[in-house]
PDB file of C-alpha atoms in Angstrom:
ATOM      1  CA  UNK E  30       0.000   0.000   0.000  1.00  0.00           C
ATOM      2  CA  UNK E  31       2.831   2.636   0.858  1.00  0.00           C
ATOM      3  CA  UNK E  32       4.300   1.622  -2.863  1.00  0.00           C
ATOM      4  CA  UNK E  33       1.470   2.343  -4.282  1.00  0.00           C
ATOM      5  CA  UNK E  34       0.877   5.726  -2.512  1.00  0.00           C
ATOM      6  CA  UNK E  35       4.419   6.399  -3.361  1.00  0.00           C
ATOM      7  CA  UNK E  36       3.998   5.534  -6.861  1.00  0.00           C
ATOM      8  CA  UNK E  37       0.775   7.792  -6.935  1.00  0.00           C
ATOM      9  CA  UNK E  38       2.700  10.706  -5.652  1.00  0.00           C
ATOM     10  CA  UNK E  39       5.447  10.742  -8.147  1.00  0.00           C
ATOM     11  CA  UNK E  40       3.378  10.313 -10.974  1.00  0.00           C
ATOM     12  CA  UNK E  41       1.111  13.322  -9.798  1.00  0.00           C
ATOM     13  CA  UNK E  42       4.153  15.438  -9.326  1.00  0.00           C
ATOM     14  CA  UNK E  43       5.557  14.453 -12.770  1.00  0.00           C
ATOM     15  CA  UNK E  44       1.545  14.993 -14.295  1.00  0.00           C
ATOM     16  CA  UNK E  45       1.657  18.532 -12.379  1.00  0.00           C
ATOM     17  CA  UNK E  46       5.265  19.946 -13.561  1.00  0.00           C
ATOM     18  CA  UNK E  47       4.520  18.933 -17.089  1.00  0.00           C
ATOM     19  CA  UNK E  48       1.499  20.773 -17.777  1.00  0.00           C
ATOM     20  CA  UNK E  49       2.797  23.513 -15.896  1.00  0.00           C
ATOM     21  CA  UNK E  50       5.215  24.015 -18.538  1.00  0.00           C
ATOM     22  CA  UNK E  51       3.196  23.131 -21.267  1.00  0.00           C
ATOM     23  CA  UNK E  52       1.938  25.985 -23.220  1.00  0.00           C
ATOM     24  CA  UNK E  53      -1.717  26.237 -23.768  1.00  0.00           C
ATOM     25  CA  UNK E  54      -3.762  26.490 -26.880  1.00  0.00           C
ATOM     26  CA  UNK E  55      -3.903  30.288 -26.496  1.00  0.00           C
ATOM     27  CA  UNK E  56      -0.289  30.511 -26.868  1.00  0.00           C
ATOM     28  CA  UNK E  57       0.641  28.152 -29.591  1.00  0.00           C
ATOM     29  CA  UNK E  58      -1.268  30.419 -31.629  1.00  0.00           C
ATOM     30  CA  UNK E  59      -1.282  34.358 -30.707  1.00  0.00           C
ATOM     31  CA  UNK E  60      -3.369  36.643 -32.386  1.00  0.00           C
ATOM     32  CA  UNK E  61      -1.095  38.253 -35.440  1.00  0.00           C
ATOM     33  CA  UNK E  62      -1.608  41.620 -36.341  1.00  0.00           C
ATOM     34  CA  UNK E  63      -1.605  42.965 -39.878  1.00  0.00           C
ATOM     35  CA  UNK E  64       1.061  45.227 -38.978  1.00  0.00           C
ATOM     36  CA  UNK E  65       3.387  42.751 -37.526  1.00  0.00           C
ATOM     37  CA  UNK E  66       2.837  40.403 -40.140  1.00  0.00           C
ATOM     38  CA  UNK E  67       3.875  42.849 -42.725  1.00  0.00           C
ATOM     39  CA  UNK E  68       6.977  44.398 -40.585  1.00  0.00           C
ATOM     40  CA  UNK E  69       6.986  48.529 -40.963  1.00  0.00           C
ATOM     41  CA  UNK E  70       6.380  49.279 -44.595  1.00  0.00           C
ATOM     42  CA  UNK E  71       9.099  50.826 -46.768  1.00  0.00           C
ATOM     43  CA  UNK E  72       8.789  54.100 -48.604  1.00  0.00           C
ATOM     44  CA  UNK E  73       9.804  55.051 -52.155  1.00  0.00           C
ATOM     45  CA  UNK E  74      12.278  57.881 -51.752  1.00  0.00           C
ATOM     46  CA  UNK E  75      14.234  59.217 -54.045  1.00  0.00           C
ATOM     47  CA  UNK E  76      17.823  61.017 -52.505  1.00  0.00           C
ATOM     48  CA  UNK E  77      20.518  63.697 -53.089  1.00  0.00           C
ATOM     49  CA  UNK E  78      23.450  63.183 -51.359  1.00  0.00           C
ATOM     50  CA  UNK E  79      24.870  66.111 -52.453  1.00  0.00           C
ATOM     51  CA  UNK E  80      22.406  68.277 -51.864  1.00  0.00           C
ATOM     52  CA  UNK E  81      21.286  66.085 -48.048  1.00  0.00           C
ATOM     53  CA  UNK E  82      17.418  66.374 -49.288  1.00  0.00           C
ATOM     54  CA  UNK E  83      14.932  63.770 -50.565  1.00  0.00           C
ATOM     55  CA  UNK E  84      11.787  63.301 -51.794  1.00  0.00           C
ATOM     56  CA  UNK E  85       9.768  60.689 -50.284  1.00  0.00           C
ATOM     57  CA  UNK E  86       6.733  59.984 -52.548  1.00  0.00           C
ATOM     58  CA  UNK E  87       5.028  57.781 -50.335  1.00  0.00           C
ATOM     59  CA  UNK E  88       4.798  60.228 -47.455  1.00  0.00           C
ATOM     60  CA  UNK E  89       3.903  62.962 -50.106  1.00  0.00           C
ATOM     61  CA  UNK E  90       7.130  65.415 -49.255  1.00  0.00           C
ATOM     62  CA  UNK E  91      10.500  67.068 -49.606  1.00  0.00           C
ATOM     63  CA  UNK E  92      12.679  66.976 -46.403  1.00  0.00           C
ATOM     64  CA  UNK E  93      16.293  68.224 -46.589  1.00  0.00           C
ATOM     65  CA  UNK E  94      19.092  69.141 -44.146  1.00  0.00           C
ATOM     66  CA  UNK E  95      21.053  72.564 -43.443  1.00  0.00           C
ATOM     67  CA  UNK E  96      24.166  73.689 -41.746  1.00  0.00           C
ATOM     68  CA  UNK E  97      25.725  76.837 -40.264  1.00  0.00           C
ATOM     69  CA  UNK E  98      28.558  78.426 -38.726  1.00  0.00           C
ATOM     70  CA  UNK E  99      28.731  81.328 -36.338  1.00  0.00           C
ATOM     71  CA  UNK E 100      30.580  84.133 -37.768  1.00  0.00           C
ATOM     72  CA  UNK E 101      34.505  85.112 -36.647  1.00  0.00           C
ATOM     73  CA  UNK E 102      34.432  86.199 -33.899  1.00  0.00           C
ATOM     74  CA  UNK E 103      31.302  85.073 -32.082  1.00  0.00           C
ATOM     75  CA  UNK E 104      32.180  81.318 -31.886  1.00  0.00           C
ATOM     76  CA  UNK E 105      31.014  79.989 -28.139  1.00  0.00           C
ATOM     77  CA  UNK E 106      28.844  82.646 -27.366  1.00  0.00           C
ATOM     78  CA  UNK E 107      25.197  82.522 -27.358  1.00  0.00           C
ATOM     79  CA  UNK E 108      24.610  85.463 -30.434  1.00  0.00           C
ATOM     80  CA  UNK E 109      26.920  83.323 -32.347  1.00  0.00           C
ATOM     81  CA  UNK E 110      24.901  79.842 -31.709  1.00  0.00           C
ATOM     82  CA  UNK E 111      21.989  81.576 -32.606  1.00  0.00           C
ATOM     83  CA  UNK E 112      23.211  83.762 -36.201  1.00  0.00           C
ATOM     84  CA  UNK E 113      24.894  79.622 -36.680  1.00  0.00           C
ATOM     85  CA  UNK E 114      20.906  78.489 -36.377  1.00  0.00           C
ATOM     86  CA  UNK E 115      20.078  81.386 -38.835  1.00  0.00           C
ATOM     87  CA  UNK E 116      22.421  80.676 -41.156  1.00  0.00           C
ATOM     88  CA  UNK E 117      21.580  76.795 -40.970  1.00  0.00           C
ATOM     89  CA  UNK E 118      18.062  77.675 -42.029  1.00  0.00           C
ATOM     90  CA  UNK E 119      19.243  79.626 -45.316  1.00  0.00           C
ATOM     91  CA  UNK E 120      21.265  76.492 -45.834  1.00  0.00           C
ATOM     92  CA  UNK E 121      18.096  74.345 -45.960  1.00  0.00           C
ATOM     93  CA  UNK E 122      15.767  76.736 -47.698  1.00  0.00           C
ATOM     94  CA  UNK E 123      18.308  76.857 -50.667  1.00  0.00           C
ATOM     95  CA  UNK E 124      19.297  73.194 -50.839  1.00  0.00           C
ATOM     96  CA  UNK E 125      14.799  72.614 -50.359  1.00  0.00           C
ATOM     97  CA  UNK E 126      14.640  75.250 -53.914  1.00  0.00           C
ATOM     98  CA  UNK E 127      17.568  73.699 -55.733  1.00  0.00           C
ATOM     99  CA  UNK E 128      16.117  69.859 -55.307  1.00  0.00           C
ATOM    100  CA  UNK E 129      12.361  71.175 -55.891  1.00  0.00           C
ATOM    101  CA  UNK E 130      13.418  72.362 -59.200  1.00  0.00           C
ATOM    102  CA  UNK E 131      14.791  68.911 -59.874  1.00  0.00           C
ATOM    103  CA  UNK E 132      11.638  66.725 -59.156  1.00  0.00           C
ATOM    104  CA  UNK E 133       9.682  65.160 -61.768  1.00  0.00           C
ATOM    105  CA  UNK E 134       6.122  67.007 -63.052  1.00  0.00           C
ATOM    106  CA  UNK E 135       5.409  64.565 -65.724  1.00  0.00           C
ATOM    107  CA  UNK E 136       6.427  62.083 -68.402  1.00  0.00           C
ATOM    108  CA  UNK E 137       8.527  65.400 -70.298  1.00  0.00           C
ATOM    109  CA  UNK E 138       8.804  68.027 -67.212  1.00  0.00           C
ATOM    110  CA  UNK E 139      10.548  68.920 -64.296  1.00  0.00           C
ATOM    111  CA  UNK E 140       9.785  71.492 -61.648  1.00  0.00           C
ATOM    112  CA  UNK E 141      12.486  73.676 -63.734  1.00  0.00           C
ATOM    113  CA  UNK E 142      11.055  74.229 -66.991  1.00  0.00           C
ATOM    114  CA  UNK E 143       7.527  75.345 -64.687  1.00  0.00           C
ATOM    115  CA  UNK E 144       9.686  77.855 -62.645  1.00  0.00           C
ATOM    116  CA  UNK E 145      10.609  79.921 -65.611  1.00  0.00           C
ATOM    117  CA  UNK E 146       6.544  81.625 -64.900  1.00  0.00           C
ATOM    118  CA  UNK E 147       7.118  84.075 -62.303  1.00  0.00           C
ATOM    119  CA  UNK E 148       4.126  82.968 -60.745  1.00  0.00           C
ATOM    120  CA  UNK E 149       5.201  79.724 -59.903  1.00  0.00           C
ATOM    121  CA  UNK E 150       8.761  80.551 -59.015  1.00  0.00           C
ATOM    122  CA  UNK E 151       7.140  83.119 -56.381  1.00  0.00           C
ATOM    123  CA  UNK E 152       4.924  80.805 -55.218  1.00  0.00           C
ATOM    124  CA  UNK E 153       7.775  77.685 -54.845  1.00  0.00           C
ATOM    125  CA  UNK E 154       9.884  80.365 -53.083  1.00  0.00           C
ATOM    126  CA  UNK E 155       7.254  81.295 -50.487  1.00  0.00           C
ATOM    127  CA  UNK E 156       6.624  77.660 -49.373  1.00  0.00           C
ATOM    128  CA  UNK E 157       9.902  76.699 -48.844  1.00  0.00           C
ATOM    129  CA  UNK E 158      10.520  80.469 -47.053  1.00  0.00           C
ATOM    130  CA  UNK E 159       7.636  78.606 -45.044  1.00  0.00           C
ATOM    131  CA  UNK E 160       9.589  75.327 -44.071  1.00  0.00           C
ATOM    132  CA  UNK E 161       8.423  73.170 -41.365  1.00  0.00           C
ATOM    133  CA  UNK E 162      11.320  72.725 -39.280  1.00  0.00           C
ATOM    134  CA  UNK E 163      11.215  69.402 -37.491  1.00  0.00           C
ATOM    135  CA  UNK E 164      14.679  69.276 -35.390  1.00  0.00           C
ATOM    136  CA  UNK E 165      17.710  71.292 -34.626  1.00  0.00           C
ATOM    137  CA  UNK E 166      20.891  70.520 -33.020  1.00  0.00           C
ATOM    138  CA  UNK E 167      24.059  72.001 -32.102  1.00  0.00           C
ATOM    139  CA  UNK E 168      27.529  70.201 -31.237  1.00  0.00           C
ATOM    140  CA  UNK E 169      29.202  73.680 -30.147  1.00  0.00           C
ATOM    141  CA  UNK E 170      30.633  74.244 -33.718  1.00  0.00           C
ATOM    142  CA  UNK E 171      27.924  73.301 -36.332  1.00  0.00           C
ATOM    143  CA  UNK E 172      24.190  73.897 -36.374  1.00  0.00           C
ATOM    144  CA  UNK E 173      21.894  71.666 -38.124  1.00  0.00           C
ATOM    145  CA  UNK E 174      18.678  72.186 -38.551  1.00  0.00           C
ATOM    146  CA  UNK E 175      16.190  69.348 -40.936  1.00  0.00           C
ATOM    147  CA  UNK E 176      13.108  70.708 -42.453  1.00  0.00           C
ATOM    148  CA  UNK E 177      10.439  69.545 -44.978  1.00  0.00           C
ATOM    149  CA  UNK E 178       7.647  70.744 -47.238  1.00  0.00           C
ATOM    150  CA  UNK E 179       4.992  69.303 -48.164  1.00  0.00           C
ATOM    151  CA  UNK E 180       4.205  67.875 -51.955  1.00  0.00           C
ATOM    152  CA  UNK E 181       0.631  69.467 -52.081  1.00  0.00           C
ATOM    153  CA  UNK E 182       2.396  72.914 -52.090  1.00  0.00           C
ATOM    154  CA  UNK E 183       4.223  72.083 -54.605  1.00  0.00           C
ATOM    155  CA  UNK E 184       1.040  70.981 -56.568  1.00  0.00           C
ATOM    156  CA  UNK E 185      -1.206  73.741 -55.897  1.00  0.00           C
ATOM    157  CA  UNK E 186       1.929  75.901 -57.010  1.00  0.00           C
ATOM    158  CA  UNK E 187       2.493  74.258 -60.173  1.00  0.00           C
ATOM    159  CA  UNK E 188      -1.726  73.249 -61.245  1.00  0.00           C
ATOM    160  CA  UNK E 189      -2.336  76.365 -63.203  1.00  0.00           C
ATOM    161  CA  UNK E 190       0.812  76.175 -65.512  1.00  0.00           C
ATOM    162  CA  UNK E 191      -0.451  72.233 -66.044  1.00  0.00           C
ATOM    163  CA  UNK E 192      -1.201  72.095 -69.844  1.00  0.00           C
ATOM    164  CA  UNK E 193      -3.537  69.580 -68.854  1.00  0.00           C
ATOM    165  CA  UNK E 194      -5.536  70.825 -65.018  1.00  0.00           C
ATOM    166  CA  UNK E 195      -7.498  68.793 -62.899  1.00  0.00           C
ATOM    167  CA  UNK E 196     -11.290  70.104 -62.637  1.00  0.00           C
ATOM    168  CA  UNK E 197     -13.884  70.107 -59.620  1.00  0.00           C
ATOM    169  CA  UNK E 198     -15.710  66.965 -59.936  1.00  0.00           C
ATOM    170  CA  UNK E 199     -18.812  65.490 -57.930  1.00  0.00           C
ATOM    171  CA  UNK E 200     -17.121  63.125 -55.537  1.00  0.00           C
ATOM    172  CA  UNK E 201     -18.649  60.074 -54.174  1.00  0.00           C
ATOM    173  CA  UNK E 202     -19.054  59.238 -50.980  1.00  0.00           C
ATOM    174  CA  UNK E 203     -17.049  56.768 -49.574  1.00  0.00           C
ATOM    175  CA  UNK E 204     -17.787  53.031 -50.470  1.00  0.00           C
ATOM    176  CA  UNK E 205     -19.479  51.264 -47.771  1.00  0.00           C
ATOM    177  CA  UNK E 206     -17.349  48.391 -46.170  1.00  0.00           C
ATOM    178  CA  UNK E 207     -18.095  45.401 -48.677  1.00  0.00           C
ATOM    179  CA  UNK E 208     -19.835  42.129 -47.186  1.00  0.00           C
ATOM    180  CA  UNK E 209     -20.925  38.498 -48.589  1.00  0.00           C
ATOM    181  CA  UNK E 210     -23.284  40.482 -50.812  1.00  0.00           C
ATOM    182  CA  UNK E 211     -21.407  42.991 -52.038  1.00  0.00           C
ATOM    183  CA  UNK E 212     -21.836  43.080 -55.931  1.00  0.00           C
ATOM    184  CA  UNK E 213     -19.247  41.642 -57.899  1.00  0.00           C
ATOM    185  CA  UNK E 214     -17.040  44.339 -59.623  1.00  0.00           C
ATOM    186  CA  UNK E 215     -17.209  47.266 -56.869  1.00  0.00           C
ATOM    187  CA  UNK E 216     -13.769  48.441 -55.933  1.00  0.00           C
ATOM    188  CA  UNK E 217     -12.929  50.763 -53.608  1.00  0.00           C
ATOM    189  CA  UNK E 218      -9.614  51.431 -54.815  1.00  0.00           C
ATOM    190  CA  UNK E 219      -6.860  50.779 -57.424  1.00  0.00           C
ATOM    191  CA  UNK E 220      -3.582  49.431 -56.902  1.00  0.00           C
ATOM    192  CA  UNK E 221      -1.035  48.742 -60.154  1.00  0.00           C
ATOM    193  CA  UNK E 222       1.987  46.841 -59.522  1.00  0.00           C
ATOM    194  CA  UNK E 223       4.592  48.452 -61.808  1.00  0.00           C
ATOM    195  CA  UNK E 224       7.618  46.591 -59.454  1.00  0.00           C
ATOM    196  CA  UNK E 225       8.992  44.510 -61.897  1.00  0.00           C
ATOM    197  CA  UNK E 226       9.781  47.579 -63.950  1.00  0.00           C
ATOM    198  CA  UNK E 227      11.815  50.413 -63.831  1.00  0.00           C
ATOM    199  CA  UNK E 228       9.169  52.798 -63.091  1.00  0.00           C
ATOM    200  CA  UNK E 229      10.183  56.966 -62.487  1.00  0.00           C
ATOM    201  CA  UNK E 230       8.147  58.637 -60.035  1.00  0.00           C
ATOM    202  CA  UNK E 231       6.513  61.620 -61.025  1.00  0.00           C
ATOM    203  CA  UNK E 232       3.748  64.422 -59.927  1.00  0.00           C
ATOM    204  CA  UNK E 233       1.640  63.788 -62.673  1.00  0.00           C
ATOM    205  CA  UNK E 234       1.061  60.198 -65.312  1.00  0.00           C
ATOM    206  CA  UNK E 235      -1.310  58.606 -67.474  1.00  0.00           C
ATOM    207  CA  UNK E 236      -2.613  55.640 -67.358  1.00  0.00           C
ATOM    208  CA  UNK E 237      -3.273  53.528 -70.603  1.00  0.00           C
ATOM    209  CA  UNK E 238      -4.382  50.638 -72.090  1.00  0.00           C
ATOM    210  CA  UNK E 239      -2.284  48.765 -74.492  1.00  0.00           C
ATOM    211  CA  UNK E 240      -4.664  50.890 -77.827  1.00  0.00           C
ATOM    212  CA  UNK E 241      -3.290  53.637 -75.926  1.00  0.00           C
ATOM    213  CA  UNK E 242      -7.137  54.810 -74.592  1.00  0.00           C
ATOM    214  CA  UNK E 243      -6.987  57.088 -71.385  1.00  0.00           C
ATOM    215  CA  UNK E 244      -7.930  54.945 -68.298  1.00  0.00           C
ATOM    216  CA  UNK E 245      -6.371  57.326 -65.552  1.00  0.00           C
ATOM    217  CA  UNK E 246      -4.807  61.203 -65.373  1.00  0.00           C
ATOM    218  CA  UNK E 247      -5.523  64.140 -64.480  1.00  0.00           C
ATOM    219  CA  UNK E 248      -8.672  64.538 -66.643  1.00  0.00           C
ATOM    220  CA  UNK E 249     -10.229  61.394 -64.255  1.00  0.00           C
ATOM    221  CA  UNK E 250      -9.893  63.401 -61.166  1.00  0.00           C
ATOM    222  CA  UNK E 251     -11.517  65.891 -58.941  1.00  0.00           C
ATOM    223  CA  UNK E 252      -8.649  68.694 -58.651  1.00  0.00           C
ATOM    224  CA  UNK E 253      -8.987  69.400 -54.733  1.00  0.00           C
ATOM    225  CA  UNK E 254      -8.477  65.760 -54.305  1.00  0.00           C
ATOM    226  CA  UNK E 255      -5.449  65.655 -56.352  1.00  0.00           C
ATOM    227  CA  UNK E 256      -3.995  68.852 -55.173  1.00  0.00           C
ATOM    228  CA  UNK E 257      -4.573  67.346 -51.148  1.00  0.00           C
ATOM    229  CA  UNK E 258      -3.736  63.920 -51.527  1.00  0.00           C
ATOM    230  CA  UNK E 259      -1.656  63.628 -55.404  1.00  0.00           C
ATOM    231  CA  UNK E 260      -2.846  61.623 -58.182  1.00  0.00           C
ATOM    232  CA  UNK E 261      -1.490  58.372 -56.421  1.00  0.00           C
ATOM    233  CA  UNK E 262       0.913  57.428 -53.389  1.00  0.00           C
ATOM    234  CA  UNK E 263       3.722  54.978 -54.245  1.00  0.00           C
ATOM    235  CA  UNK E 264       4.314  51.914 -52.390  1.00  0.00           C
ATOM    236  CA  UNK E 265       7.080  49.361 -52.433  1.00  0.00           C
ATOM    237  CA  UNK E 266       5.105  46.492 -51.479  1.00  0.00           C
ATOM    238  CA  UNK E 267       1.676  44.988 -52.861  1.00  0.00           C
ATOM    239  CA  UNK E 268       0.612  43.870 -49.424  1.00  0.00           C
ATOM    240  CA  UNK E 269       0.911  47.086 -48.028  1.00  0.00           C
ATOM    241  CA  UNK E 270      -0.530  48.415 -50.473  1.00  0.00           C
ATOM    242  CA  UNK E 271      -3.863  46.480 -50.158  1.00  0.00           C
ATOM    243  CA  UNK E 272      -4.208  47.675 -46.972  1.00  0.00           C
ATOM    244  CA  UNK E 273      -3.736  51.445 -47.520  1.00  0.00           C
ATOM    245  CA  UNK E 274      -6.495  53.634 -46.184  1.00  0.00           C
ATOM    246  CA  UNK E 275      -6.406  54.948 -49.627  1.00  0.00           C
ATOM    247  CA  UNK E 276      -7.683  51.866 -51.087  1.00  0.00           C
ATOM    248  CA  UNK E 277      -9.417  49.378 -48.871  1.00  0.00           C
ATOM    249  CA  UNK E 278     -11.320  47.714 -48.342  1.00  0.00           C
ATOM    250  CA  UNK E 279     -11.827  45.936 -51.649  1.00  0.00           C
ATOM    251  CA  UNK E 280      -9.155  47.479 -53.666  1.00  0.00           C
ATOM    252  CA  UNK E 281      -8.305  46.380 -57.335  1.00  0.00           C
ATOM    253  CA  UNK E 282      -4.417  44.832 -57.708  1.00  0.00           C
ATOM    254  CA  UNK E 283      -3.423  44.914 -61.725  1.00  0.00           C
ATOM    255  CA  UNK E 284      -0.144  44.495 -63.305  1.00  0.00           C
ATOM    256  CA  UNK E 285       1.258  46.804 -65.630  1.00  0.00           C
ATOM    257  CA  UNK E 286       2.156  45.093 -68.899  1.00  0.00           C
ATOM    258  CA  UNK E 287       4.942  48.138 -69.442  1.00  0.00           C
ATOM    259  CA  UNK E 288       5.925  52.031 -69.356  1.00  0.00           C
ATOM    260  CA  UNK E 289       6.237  54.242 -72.088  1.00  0.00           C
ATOM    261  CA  UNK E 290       9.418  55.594 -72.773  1.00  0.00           C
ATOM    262  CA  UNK E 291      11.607  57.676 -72.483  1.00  0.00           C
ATOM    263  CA  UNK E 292      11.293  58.599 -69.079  1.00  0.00           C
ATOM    264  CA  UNK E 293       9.181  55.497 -68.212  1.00  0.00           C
ATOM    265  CA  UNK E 294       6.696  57.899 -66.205  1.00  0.00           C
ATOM    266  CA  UNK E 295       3.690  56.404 -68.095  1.00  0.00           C
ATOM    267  CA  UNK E 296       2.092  52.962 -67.653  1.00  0.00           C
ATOM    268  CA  UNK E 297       0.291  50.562 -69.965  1.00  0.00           C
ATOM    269  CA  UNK E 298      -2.200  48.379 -68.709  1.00  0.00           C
ATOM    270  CA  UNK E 299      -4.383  45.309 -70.294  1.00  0.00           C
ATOM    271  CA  UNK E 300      -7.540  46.042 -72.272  1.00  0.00           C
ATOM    272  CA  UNK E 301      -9.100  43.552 -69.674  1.00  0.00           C
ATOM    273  CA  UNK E 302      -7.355  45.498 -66.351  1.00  0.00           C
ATOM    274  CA  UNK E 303      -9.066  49.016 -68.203  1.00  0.00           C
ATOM    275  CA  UNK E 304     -12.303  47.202 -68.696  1.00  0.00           C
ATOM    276  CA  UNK E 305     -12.823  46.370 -64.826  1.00  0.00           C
ATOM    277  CA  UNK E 306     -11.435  49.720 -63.850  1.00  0.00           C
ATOM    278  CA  UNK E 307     -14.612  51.468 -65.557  1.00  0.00           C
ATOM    279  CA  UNK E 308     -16.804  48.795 -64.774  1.00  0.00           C
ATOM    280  CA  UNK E 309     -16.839  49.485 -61.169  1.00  0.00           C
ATOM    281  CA  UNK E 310     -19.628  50.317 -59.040  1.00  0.00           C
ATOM    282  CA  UNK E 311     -17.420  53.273 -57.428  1.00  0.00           C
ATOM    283  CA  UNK E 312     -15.434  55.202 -59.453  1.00  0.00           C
ATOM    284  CA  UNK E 313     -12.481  55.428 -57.347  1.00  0.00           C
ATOM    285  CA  UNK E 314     -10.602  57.302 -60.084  1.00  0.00           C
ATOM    286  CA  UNK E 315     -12.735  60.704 -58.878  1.00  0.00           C
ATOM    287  CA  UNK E 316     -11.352  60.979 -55.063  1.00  0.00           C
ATOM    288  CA  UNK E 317      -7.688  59.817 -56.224  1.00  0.00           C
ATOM    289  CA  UNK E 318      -8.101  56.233 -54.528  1.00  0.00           C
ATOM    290  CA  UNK E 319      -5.149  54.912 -56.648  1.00  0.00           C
ATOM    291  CA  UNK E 320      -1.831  53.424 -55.329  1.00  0.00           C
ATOM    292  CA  UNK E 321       1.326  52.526 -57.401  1.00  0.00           C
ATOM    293  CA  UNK E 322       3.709  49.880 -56.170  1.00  0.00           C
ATOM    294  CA  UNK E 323       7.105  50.149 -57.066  1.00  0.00           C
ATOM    295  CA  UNK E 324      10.812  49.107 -56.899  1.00  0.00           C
TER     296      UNK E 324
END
């Protein structure tokens, strides 16, 4: 009898230690979020070393960096840390208008052949005489100051001069979130995978199919939509892409079957892709719900 009670015991205390340390159901399999699964998303930016600015398309902006000096003289004293911050911030306002001029308008334009209008050239220089400054520092020698403006500055600066302008459209409202009986063919967005080719970024582009009809441009959209939010944002992944704002819930993914050259700003989609794009219930063309996914 005391074997067996002994037995008993040790088997219990075995029985209780292993499913103390045996994970339960829950854990095995945690609840995985869409962000985590995904990992932060990557954005298309395009750099100047030279010049420390960049232009990040999917965050819709132009951020650059500036440096000063205090004059002779006034090194390690406060008026010369301060005149260093001043000069830092001239530093970034002309290295901001010198990469601005550079950026892309379209398939044949840059910001440059635009700024030859007074009009826009005034206007350019007053936004970036308006830079947001987001940090400065200062190591006792050097001040450096970063600062960005925003892409839908640039836009409204540059619309008028557009040989081509977006008008005011009626927008719709938004789609409503799409269940089991959601008609077949209502998108609430548009996403075009141009990653396996060598796609330019660019302000402005048209959208074709391969008879060269117009499926997407400016004419498609309403012009305060495209002047807030830009005729597209650009993406480096499809599955981030899908779950943009911009697009979901029930956005439409199509391939590009190629760009048109030169400057590869342009993009050529199937007869079949253009077909279901004005097919849909919701034109999503009118509010800008488009998102380009490049490499």
């Amino acid at each position: 009898m005391r074997r067996f009670s002994l037995l008993f015991a040790v088997v219990s205390m075995f029985c209780l230690s292993f499913f103390s340390v045996m994970p339960s159901m829950a854990d095995e399999t945690p609840p995985v979020s869409t962000a985590l699964s995904f990992g932060e998303p990557e954005t298309v930016t395009v750099k100047d070393d030279t010049l420390m600015a960049s232009i990040n398309w999917t965050g819709d902006y132009i951020e650059a960096t500036g440096q000063g000096l205090p004059p002779t003289g006034k090194e390690n004293t406060p008026q010369g840390k301060l005149l260093a911050r001043r000069a830092a911030t001239v530093d970034l306002q002309r290295k901001l208008l010198e990469f601005v001029q550079g950026v892309r308008v379209d398939s044949r334009t840059t910001m440059t052949d635009y700024m030859v209008s007074d009009r826009v050239r005034t206007e350019v220089q007053g936004v970036i005489r308006r830079v947001e400054i987001l940090e400065g520092s200062w190591d006792g020698e050097v001040y450096t100051v970063v600062g960005r403006v925003k892409l839908q500055d640039v836009r409204i600066a540059v619309v008028p001069e557009l040989p081509e302008k977006p008008v005011a459209k009626q927008v719709p409202p938004p789609p409503a979130p799409t269940t089991p009986s959601t008609p077949k063919g209502r998108y609430t967005g548009l996403v075009i995978d141009v990653s396996h080719l060598p796609l330019i970024p660019a302000m402005t582009f048209n959208v074709t199919d391969t008879s060269g009809k117009a499926v997407y441009g400016l004419s498609f959209v309403d012009k305060e939509r495209f002047l807030s939010s830009g005729l597209c944002s650009y993406h480096m992944t499809v599955g981030y892409a899908k779950i943009e704002p911009r697009v979901t819930d029930a956005p439409l993914v199509i391939k590009a079957v190629k760009l048109v050259g030169p400057q590869n700003v342009d993009i050529v989609i199937s007869s079949a892709d253009a077909a279901r794009i004005k097919n849909s219930t919701y034109d999503f063309r009118i509010p800008c719900r488009v998102i380009v996914v490049k490499r």
